[in-house]
Short mmCIF file of C-alpha atoms in Angstrom, two decimals:
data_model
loop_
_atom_site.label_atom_id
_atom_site.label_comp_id
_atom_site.label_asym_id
_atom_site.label_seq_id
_atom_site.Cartn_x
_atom_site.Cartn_y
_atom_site.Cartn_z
CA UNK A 823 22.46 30.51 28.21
CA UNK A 824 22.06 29.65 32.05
CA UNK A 825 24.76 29.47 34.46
CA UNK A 826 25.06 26.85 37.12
CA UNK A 827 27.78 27.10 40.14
CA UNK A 828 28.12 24.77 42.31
CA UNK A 829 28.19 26.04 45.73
CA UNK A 830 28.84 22.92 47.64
CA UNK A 831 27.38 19.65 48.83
CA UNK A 832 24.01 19.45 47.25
CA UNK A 833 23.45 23.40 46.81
CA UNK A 834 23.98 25.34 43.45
CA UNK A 835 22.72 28.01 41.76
CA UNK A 836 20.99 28.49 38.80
CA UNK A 837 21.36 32.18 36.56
CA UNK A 838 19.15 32.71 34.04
CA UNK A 839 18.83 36.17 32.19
CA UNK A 840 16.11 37.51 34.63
CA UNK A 841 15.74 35.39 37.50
CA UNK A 842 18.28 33.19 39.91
CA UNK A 843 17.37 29.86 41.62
CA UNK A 844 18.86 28.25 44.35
CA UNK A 845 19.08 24.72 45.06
CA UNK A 846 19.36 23.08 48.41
CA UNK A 847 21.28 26.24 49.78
CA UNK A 848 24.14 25.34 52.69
CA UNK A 849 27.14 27.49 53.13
CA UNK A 850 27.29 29.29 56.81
CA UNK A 851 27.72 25.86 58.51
CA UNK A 852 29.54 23.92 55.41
CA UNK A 853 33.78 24.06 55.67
CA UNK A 854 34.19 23.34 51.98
CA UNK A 855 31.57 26.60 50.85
CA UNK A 856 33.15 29.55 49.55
CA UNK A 857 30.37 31.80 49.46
CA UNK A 858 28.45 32.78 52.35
CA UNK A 859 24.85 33.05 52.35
CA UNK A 860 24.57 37.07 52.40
CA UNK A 861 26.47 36.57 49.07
CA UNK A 862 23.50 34.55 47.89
CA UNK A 863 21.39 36.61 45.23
CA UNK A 864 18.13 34.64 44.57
CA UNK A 865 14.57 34.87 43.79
CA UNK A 866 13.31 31.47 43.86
CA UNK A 867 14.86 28.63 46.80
CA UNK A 868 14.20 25.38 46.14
CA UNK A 869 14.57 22.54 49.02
CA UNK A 870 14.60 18.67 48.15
CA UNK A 871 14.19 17.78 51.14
CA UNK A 872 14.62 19.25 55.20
CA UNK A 873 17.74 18.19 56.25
CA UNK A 874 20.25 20.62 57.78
CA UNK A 875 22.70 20.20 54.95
CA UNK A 876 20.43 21.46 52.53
CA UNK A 877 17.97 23.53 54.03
CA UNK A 878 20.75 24.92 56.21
CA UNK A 879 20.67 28.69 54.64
CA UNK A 880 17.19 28.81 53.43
CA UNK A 881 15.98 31.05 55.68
CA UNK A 882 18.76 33.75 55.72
CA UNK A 883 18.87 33.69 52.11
CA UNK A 884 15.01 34.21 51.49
CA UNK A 885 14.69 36.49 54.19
CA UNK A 886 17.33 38.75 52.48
CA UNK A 887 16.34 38.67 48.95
CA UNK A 888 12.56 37.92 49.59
CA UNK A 889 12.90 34.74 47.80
CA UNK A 890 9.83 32.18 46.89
CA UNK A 891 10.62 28.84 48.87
CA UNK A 892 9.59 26.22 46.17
CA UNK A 893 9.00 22.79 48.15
CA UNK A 894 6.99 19.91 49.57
CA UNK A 895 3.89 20.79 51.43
CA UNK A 896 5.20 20.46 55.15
CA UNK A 897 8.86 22.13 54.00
CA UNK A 898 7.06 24.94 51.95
CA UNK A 899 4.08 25.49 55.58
CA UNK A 900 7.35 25.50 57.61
CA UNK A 901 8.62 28.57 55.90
CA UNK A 902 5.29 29.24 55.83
CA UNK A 903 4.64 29.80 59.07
CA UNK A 904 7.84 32.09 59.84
CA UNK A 905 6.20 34.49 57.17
CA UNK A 906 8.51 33.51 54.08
CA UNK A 907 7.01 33.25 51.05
CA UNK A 908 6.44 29.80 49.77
CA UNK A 909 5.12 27.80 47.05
CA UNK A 910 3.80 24.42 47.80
CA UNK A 911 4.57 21.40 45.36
CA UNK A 912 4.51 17.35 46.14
CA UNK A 913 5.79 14.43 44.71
CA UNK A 914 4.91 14.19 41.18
CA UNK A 915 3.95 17.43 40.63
CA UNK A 916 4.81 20.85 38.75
CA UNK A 917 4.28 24.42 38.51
CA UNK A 918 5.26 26.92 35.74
CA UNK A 919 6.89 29.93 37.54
CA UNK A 920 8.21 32.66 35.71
CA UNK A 921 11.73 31.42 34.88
CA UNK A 922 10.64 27.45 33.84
CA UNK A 923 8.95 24.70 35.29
CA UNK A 924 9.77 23.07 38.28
CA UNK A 925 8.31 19.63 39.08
CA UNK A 926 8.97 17.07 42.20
CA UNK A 927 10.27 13.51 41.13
CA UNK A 928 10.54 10.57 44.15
CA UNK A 929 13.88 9.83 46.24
CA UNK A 930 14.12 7.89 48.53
CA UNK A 931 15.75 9.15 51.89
CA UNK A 932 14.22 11.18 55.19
CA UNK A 933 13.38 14.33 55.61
CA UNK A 934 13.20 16.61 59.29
CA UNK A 935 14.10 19.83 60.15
CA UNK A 936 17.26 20.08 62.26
CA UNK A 937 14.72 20.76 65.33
CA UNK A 938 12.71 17.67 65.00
CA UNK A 939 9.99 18.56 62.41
CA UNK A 940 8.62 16.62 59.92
CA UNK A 941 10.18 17.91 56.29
CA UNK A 942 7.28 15.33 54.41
CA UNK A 943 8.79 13.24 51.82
CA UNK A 944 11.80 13.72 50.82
CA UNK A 945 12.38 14.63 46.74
CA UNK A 946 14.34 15.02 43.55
CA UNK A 947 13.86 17.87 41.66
CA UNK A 948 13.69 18.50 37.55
CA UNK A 949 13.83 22.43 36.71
CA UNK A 950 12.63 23.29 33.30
CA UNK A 951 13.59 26.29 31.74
CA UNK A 952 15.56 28.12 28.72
CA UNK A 953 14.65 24.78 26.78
CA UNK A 954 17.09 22.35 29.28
CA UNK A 955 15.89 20.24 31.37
CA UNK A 956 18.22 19.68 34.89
CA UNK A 957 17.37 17.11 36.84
CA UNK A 958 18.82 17.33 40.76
CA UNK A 959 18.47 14.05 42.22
CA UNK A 960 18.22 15.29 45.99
CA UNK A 961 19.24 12.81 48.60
CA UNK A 962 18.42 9.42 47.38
CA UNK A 963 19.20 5.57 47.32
CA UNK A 964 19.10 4.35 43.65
CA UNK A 965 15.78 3.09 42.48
CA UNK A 966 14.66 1.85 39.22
CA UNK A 967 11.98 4.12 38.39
CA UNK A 968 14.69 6.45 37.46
CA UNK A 969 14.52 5.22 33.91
CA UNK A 970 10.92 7.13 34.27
CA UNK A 971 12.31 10.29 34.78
CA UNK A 972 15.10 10.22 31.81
CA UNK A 973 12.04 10.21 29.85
CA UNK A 974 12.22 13.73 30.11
CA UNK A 975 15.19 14.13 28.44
CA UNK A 976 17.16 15.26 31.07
CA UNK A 977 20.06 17.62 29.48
CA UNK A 978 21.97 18.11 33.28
CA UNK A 979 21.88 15.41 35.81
CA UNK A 980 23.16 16.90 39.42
CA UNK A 981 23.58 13.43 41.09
CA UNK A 982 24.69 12.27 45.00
CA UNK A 983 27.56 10.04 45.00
CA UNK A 984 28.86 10.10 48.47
CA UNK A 985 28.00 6.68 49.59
CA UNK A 986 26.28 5.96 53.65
CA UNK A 987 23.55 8.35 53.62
CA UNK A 988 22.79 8.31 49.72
CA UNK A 989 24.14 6.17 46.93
CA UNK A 990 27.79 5.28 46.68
CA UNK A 991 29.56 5.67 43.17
CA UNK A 992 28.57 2.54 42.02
CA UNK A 993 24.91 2.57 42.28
CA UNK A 994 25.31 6.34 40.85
CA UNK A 995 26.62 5.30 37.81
CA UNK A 996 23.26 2.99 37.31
CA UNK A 997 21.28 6.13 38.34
CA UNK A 998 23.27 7.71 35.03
CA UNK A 999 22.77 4.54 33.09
CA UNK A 1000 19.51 4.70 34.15
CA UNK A 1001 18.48 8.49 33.32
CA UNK A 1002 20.83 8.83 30.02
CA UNK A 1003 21.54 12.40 31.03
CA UNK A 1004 23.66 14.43 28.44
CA UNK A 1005 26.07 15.60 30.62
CA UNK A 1006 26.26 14.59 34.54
CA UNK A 1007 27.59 16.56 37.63
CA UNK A 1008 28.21 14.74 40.95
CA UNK A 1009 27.69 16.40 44.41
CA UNK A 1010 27.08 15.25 47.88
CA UNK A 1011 30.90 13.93 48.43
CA UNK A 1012 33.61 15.21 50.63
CA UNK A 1013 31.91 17.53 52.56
CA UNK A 1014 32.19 15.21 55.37
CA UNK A 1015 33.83 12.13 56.21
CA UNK A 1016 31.41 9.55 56.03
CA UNK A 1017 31.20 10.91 52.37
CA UNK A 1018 34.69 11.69 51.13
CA UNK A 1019 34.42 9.57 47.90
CA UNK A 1020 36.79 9.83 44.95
CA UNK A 1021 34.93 11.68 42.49
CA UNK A 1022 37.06 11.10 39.53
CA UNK A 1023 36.44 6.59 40.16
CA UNK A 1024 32.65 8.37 39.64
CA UNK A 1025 33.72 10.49 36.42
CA UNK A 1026 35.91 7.56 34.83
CA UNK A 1027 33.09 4.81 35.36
CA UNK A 1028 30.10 6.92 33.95
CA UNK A 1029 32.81 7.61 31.02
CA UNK A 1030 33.29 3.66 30.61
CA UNK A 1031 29.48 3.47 30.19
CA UNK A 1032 29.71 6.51 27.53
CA UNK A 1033 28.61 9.29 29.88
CA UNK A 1034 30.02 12.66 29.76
CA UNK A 1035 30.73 13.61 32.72
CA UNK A 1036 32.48 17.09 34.24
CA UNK A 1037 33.65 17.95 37.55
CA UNK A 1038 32.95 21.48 39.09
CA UNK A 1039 34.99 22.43 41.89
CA UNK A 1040 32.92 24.52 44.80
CA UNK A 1041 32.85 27.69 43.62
CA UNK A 1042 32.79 26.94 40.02
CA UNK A 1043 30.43 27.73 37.24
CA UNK A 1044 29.40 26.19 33.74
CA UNK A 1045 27.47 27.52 31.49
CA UNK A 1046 24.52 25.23 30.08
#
């Protein structure tokens, strides 16, 4: 049975029996993280998108561990280029890797490097593996092609509630509605101000709806 912590913001980290995956990884530069990024065991990174505030420990963390960057073309040649290993994917497409399948899905949102380079397109991300299906919706403005990707039965749903950069808790709970997820997580609030949310108006609307929904404190883990 997987574990998934939550390590703050967007990032969280996925343990399955042999291999652990990181998602959208920032902790040195984020006041709410409890681990650092040397505490960070992982073999496979995955980025949704370039942004500091979720690319922010990518570098330390792979560089440590030797980890696989798993990302968009220009994210994954970034990496690239600084002689980290890398796996290039794009929107709409998938790759088995040894723990499950990861494939892109569409967000909308931008995407640059904290020094001004182009990150590409900006994504959400479904990981496949031990039979679940966990779909992270990266930094994103609801859309309503997200009743595409519940087609894949999504068993997790990691979704952005904060509100000004990504949606608020309202249009969230139509990204649930919309997906049909079996259980939903919300992330992307309170890390700063312009997203310090109440995350229990999120849990109590997507429970109006029928959702189940569970809150995971930073730090926290679930199993799956």
């Amino acid at each position: 049975m997987p574990k998934l912590t939550f390590l703050g913001h967007s990032g969280w980290l996925i343990e399955s029996e042999k291999y652990n995956i990181v998602i959208d990884p920032f902790l040195d530069g984020n006041p709410l993280a409890k681990h650092k990024a040397s505490d960070i065991k992982a073999d496979y990174i995955i980025l949704s998108h370039a942004h500091g505030d979720h690319t922010g420990d990518a570098e330390a963390i792979a560089r440590a561990n030797d980890s696989t960057i798993i990302a968009n073309f220009e994210i994954a040649n970034y990496y690239g280029a600084k002689n980290i290993k890398n796996h290039t994917l794009h929107i709409g497409g998938g790759w088995d890797f040894p723990f499950g399948r990861v494939k892109l899905t569409p967000a909308f949102h931008g995407s640059s490097f904290p020094d001004g380079t182009y990150g590409g397109m900006p994504a959400g991300i479904l990981v496949k593996l031990n039979g679940l299906t966990i779909y992270h919706t990266g930094d994103t403005a609801l859309f309503s092609d997200m009743q595409l990707i519940g087609k894949s039965a999504v068993d997790v749903m990691l979704v952005c509630i904060g509100d000004n950069f990504t949606m608020g808790i309202d249009d969230a709970v139509d990204a649930v509605s919309f997906v049909k997820p079996k259980l939903t997580i919300p992330m992307h609030y309170k890390t700063f101000g312009f997203v310090d949310v109440d995350e229990n108006d999120f849990k109590n609307k997507c429970i109006e709806r029928g959702f189940k929904t569970e809150l995971i404190k930073v730090a926290e883990s679930l199993n799956i």
